[in-house]
XYZ file of C-alpha atoms in Angstrom:
357
model
C -17.565 24.664 6.661
C -21.228 23.766 6.156
C -23.077 21.644 8.717
C -25.255 18.886 7.279
C -27.925 17.208 9.403
C -30.124 14.210 8.630
C -33.647 13.704 9.919
C -32.885 10.518 11.850
C -35.627 10.931 14.465
C -37.653 8.105 12.956
C -35.039 5.940 11.286
C -37.576 3.167 10.685
C -36.202 2.013 7.332
C -32.681 1.321 8.530
C -33.840 -0.244 11.811
C -35.993 -2.714 9.912
C -33.310 -3.388 7.322
C -30.556 -3.890 9.901
C -32.703 -6.376 11.817
C -33.244 -8.431 8.640
C -29.538 -8.357 7.762
C -28.540 -9.353 11.304
C -30.994 -12.250 11.117
C -29.419 -13.372 7.849
C -25.978 -13.715 9.437
C -27.303 -15.203 12.674
C -29.395 -17.878 10.993
C -26.474 -18.985 8.825
C -23.862 -18.610 11.555
C -21.744 -16.382 9.310
C -19.221 -13.704 10.177
C -19.772 -10.301 8.592
C -16.092 -10.029 7.650
C -14.266 -11.647 4.742
C -13.913 -15.370 4.066
C -11.930 -17.671 1.794
C -13.398 -15.962 -1.282
C -11.741 -12.702 -0.260
C -8.514 -14.357 0.847
C -8.246 -16.160 -2.507
C -8.582 -12.866 -4.351
C -5.877 -11.344 -2.155
C -3.511 -14.231 -2.864
C -4.191 -13.860 -6.583
C -4.148 -10.099 -7.157
C -1.134 -9.051 -5.070
C 1.328 -11.724 -6.360
C 0.137 -11.063 -9.940
C 0.839 -7.337 -9.578
C 4.265 -7.963 -8.022
C 5.150 -10.418 -10.800
C 4.247 -7.956 -13.566
C 6.210 -5.201 -11.803
C 9.334 -7.419 -11.626
C 8.994 -8.487 -15.275
C 8.688 -4.861 -16.387
C 11.824 -3.888 -14.487
C 14.091 -6.788 -15.375
C 12.956 -8.105 -18.760
C 13.749 -6.216 -21.944
C 10.666 -6.066 -24.176
C 9.136 -4.196 -27.119
C 7.490 -0.846 -26.430
C 3.993 -2.162 -27.101
C 4.436 -4.927 -24.528
C 5.602 -2.381 -21.958
C 2.414 -0.406 -22.602
C 0.218 -3.506 -22.280
C 1.897 -4.779 -19.106
C 1.999 -1.282 -17.594
C -1.732 -0.936 -18.185
C -2.330 -4.424 -16.784
C -0.347 -3.520 -13.662
C -2.458 -0.390 -13.199
C -5.641 -2.452 -13.595
C -4.455 -4.974 -10.992
C -3.503 -2.156 -8.614
C -7.032 -0.774 -8.924
C -8.440 -4.244 -8.208
C -6.222 -4.551 -5.122
C -7.681 -1.232 -4.019
C -11.266 -2.406 -4.613
C -10.875 -5.819 -3.003
C -8.169 -5.691 -0.346
C -7.568 -2.074 0.656
C -11.222 -1.053 0.572
C -12.484 -3.825 2.845
C -9.476 -3.486 5.157
C -9.844 0.271 5.655
C -13.553 -0.185 6.371
C -12.651 -2.803 9.006
C -14.550 -5.508 7.127
C -11.695 -7.614 5.741
C -11.050 -9.436 9.019
C -12.357 -9.580 12.579
C -8.771 -8.924 13.674
C -7.954 -5.211 13.861
C -4.254 -5.702 13.130
C -5.055 -7.521 9.882
C -7.287 -4.656 8.730
C -4.670 -2.075 9.747
C -1.873 -3.909 7.939
C -3.770 -4.559 4.711
C -5.239 -1.065 4.844
C -1.712 0.202 4.233
C -1.865 -1.375 0.766
C -3.208 1.991 -0.395
C 0.173 3.472 0.554
C 1.870 0.851 -1.618
C -0.324 2.078 -4.482
C 0.852 5.651 -3.857
C -1.933 7.041 -1.669
C -2.278 7.509 2.072
C -4.599 5.487 4.287
C -5.164 8.229 6.895
C -6.296 10.808 4.333
C -8.286 8.223 2.364
C -10.231 7.095 5.430
C -11.083 10.709 6.259
C -12.144 11.439 2.687
C -13.951 8.181 1.987
C -15.091 6.481 5.206
C -16.186 9.621 7.024
C -17.027 12.332 4.480
C -18.145 10.413 1.379
C -20.039 7.708 3.256
C -21.855 10.244 5.434
C -22.514 13.057 2.962
C -22.831 11.119 -0.288
C -23.519 13.377 -3.296
C -23.856 16.470 -1.111
C -22.330 19.217 -3.236
C -19.958 21.309 -1.158
C -19.044 18.438 1.190
C -18.524 15.184 -0.740
C -15.020 15.402 -2.200
C -15.774 12.679 -4.758
C -17.972 15.058 -6.775
C -15.790 18.137 -6.179
C -14.124 18.250 -9.596
C -14.957 21.868 -10.448
C -14.071 23.758 -12.497
C -12.836 20.884 -14.700
C -15.904 18.616 -14.502
C -19.422 19.647 -13.591
C -20.872 16.642 -11.762
C -24.216 17.957 -10.527
C -26.638 20.739 -11.433
C -25.822 22.934 -8.444
C -22.191 23.347 -9.522
C -21.124 26.423 -11.489
C -21.315 26.015 -15.253
C -18.328 26.979 -17.434
C -18.265 27.201 -21.249
C -15.728 24.365 -21.430
C -18.292 22.034 -19.875
C -20.035 21.875 -23.258
C -17.432 19.313 -24.286
C -16.749 17.774 -20.867
C -18.163 14.433 -22.005
C -15.313 14.343 -24.541
C -12.401 15.270 -22.288
C -13.611 13.617 -19.057
C -12.182 10.191 -20.055
C -8.767 11.837 -20.473
C -9.011 13.376 -17.003
C -10.033 10.019 -15.565
C -6.936 8.492 -17.165
C -4.615 10.848 -15.270
C -6.710 10.997 -12.102
C -4.431 8.702 -10.086
C -1.410 10.817 -11.041
C -3.202 13.939 -9.814
C -4.323 12.156 -6.649
C -0.917 10.752 -5.703
C 1.363 13.593 -6.795
C -0.852 16.588 -5.949
C -4.136 16.064 -4.100
C -2.698 14.097 -1.174
C -0.166 16.857 -0.553
C -2.826 19.555 -0.955
C -5.003 17.906 1.699
C -1.990 17.288 3.944
C -0.773 20.894 3.953
C -4.174 22.617 3.851
C -5.510 20.267 6.543
C -8.781 20.063 4.634
C -10.722 17.609 2.481
C -12.803 19.835 0.218
C -14.522 22.088 2.799
C -14.138 19.710 5.751
C -11.211 19.852 8.192
C -8.790 16.936 8.089
C -8.598 15.054 11.382
C -5.578 15.453 13.612
C -2.663 13.288 12.520
C -0.444 11.585 15.079
C 3.331 11.533 14.841
C 3.098 8.043 13.378
C 0.565 9.226 10.774
C 2.974 11.960 9.648
C 5.842 9.467 9.485
C 3.816 6.971 7.435
C 2.728 9.735 5.059
C 6.259 10.881 4.237
C 7.882 7.444 4.377
C 5.375 5.910 1.963
C 5.635 8.867 -0.423
C 9.423 8.424 -0.452
C 9.001 4.693 -1.072
C 6.681 5.531 -3.961
C 9.389 7.701 -5.528
C 11.922 4.922 -4.992
C 9.870 2.007 -6.392
C 7.861 3.750 -9.095
C 10.330 6.386 -10.315
C 13.967 6.043 -9.208
C 14.381 2.258 -9.502
C 12.532 1.952 -12.849
C 14.550 4.836 -14.320
C 17.753 3.129 -13.191
C 16.774 -0.270 -14.623
C 14.685 0.727 -17.654
C 16.098 4.105 -18.637
C 14.011 7.247 -18.427
C 12.161 6.589 -21.707
C 11.187 3.045 -20.732
C 10.195 4.283 -17.286
C 8.018 7.048 -18.727
C 6.113 4.587 -20.932
C 5.683 2.170 -18.005
C 4.690 4.928 -15.558
C 2.110 6.571 -17.811
C 0.628 3.241 -18.936
C 0.324 2.107 -15.327
C -1.454 5.299 -14.277
C -3.807 5.258 -17.243
C -4.860 1.744 -16.251
C -5.081 2.628 -12.571
C -6.701 6.042 -12.884
C -9.345 5.233 -15.450
C -10.491 2.031 -13.735
C -10.655 3.693 -10.299
C -12.544 6.708 -11.624
C -15.075 4.879 -13.756
C -16.006 2.324 -11.079
C -16.583 4.985 -8.412
C -18.453 7.354 -10.744
C -20.838 4.647 -11.971
C -22.064 4.267 -8.397
C -23.070 7.901 -7.829
C -22.797 10.166 -10.865
C -25.442 8.659 -13.116
C -28.920 9.695 -14.235
C -30.582 7.473 -11.645
C -29.093 9.079 -8.513
C -30.036 12.209 -6.565
C -27.894 15.083 -5.281
C -28.079 17.615 -2.449
C -26.266 20.913 -2.003
C -24.798 22.518 1.100
C -23.514 26.077 1.328
C -20.066 26.658 2.772
C -21.226 28.553 5.873
C -24.723 27.292 6.586
C -26.613 24.439 8.210
C -28.225 22.112 5.706
C -31.101 19.935 6.905
C -31.736 16.855 4.766
C -35.280 15.673 5.367
C -34.484 11.996 4.817
C -32.897 9.729 7.369
C -29.279 8.889 6.590
C -30.036 5.437 5.160
C -32.751 6.761 2.848
C -30.292 9.389 1.622
C -27.772 6.636 0.838
C -30.335 4.689 -1.186
C -31.369 7.728 -3.205
C -27.825 8.904 -3.980
C -26.331 5.520 -4.883
C -26.702 2.994 -7.697
C -25.691 -0.600 -8.287
C -24.420 -1.663 -11.693
C -24.049 -5.036 -13.395
C -25.106 -6.854 -10.199
C -25.526 -10.255 -11.844
C -22.112 -10.275 -13.519
C -19.766 -12.443 -11.451
C -16.684 -11.293 -13.383
C -17.410 -7.609 -12.710
C -18.190 -8.415 -9.067
C -14.917 -10.341 -8.657
C -12.660 -7.620 -10.037
C -14.632 -4.643 -8.659
C -14.603 -5.981 -5.125
C -18.380 -5.860 -4.903
C -18.432 -2.123 -5.554
C -21.049 -2.804 -8.207
C -23.278 -3.487 -5.164
C -22.732 0.063 -3.995
C -26.120 0.442 -2.275
C -25.356 -2.472 0.034
C -21.863 -1.129 0.625
C -23.096 2.327 1.621
C -25.681 0.909 3.981
C -23.317 -1.663 5.520
C -19.703 -0.541 4.942
C -18.416 -2.706 7.809
C -19.695 -5.882 6.156
C -17.303 -7.469 3.644
C -18.214 -7.166 -0.019
C -18.279 -10.955 -0.438
C -21.713 -10.919 1.245
C -23.272 -8.171 -0.885
C -24.874 -10.348 -3.609
C -26.913 -12.177 -0.952
C -27.704 -8.982 1.001
C -28.875 -7.212 -2.156
C -32.038 -9.315 -2.210
C -32.865 -8.251 1.355
C -32.141 -4.588 0.632
C -34.191 -4.546 -2.562
C -37.189 -6.091 -0.789
C -36.980 -3.533 2.029
C -36.756 -0.665 -0.448
C -39.926 -1.904 -2.130
C -41.677 -2.286 1.223
C -40.819 1.304 2.162
C -41.590 2.646 -1.325
C -37.982 3.696 -1.895
C -36.039 3.554 -5.173
C -33.536 0.748 -5.632
C -31.270 2.040 -8.378
C -29.820 -0.994 -10.117
C -28.423 -0.644 -13.646
C -28.410 -4.132 -15.213
C -25.120 -3.969 -17.149
C -21.848 -2.095 -16.882
C -22.238 -0.856 -20.447
C -25.564 0.763 -19.633
C -24.094 2.288 -16.474
C -21.208 3.808 -18.450
C -23.716 5.163 -20.979
C -25.838 6.641 -18.175
C -22.791 8.306 -16.623
C -21.531 9.965 -19.777
C -25.011 10.924 -20.939
C -25.495 12.613 -17.553
C -22.090 14.337 -17.814
C -23.017 15.536 -21.300
C -26.358 16.868 -20.066
C -24.650 18.760 -17.252
C -22.345 20.313 -19.831
C -25.218 22.187 -21.413
C -25.676 25.733 -20.157
C -27.743 25.799 -16.968
């Protein structure tokens, strides 16, 4: 495993930024966790997903409607992940630990595992963002080349054409293969997986069994295997593509920077951690309230990476503070004005990386 170090000796940028953000909450007497805006989304998204699931199982319908509702269910599941699970597993949904722990398990209801996700996302991705060889989110080789330091393969010439297809099955790969690979190998990319308690092992296997029961066995019994297959694939296309595209727009675009770490070496990054986060992250469509509502504030990814323990409902206001501090410290503030332009930037970058190095 590589060892990555940040030059945090003079972390002036983050100290100044944190003081301004703390003042913002103190002056307005606000909690940094979620509020009624987040709770309203929770009470909208989860019942809507459950309702569509029940309709799909118990109401006979034309094939096209099964496809549409299956895709809609997958989309809502992704939104539950962005809004509820994400804040909860970062400890920012509520000031009460038990609420965060309970709602953090919503990822298990989607088919994943909260223990592995927190290791992969909270610890590795949020610390070593866009560091090739460590950050599992950009470790898609040999299928997708996501930065210039990754090995080029001839098939990458057309990766901009087949990448959307891989994104569409990404949740299937994650739930049915990658979780088990990390569990048995005890590794996330090149980083060791933390020690799991007996309860963590139980939750892993119990939730995977519940996934088989609720997403495979019960639908096959009630819908028949053909109806189930249409529902299952439609759901995962909606879930996988939305998850993949939202996360990739925040880091794998033309505007962001990358680092590389060898497997058995110490890598010194000259920037302080917070400066590294700013340079490797991008916001997209920040002024679009609809995108912000469904994406759980992940379109304010810079603010999220700097303050992951602050709920996303505060990010629009904090973005003004962060942008001003970046200007004051002569740092880039990567903000792509629309989602369409962010998608274009991502796929143009993927296409560029597909050319022979």
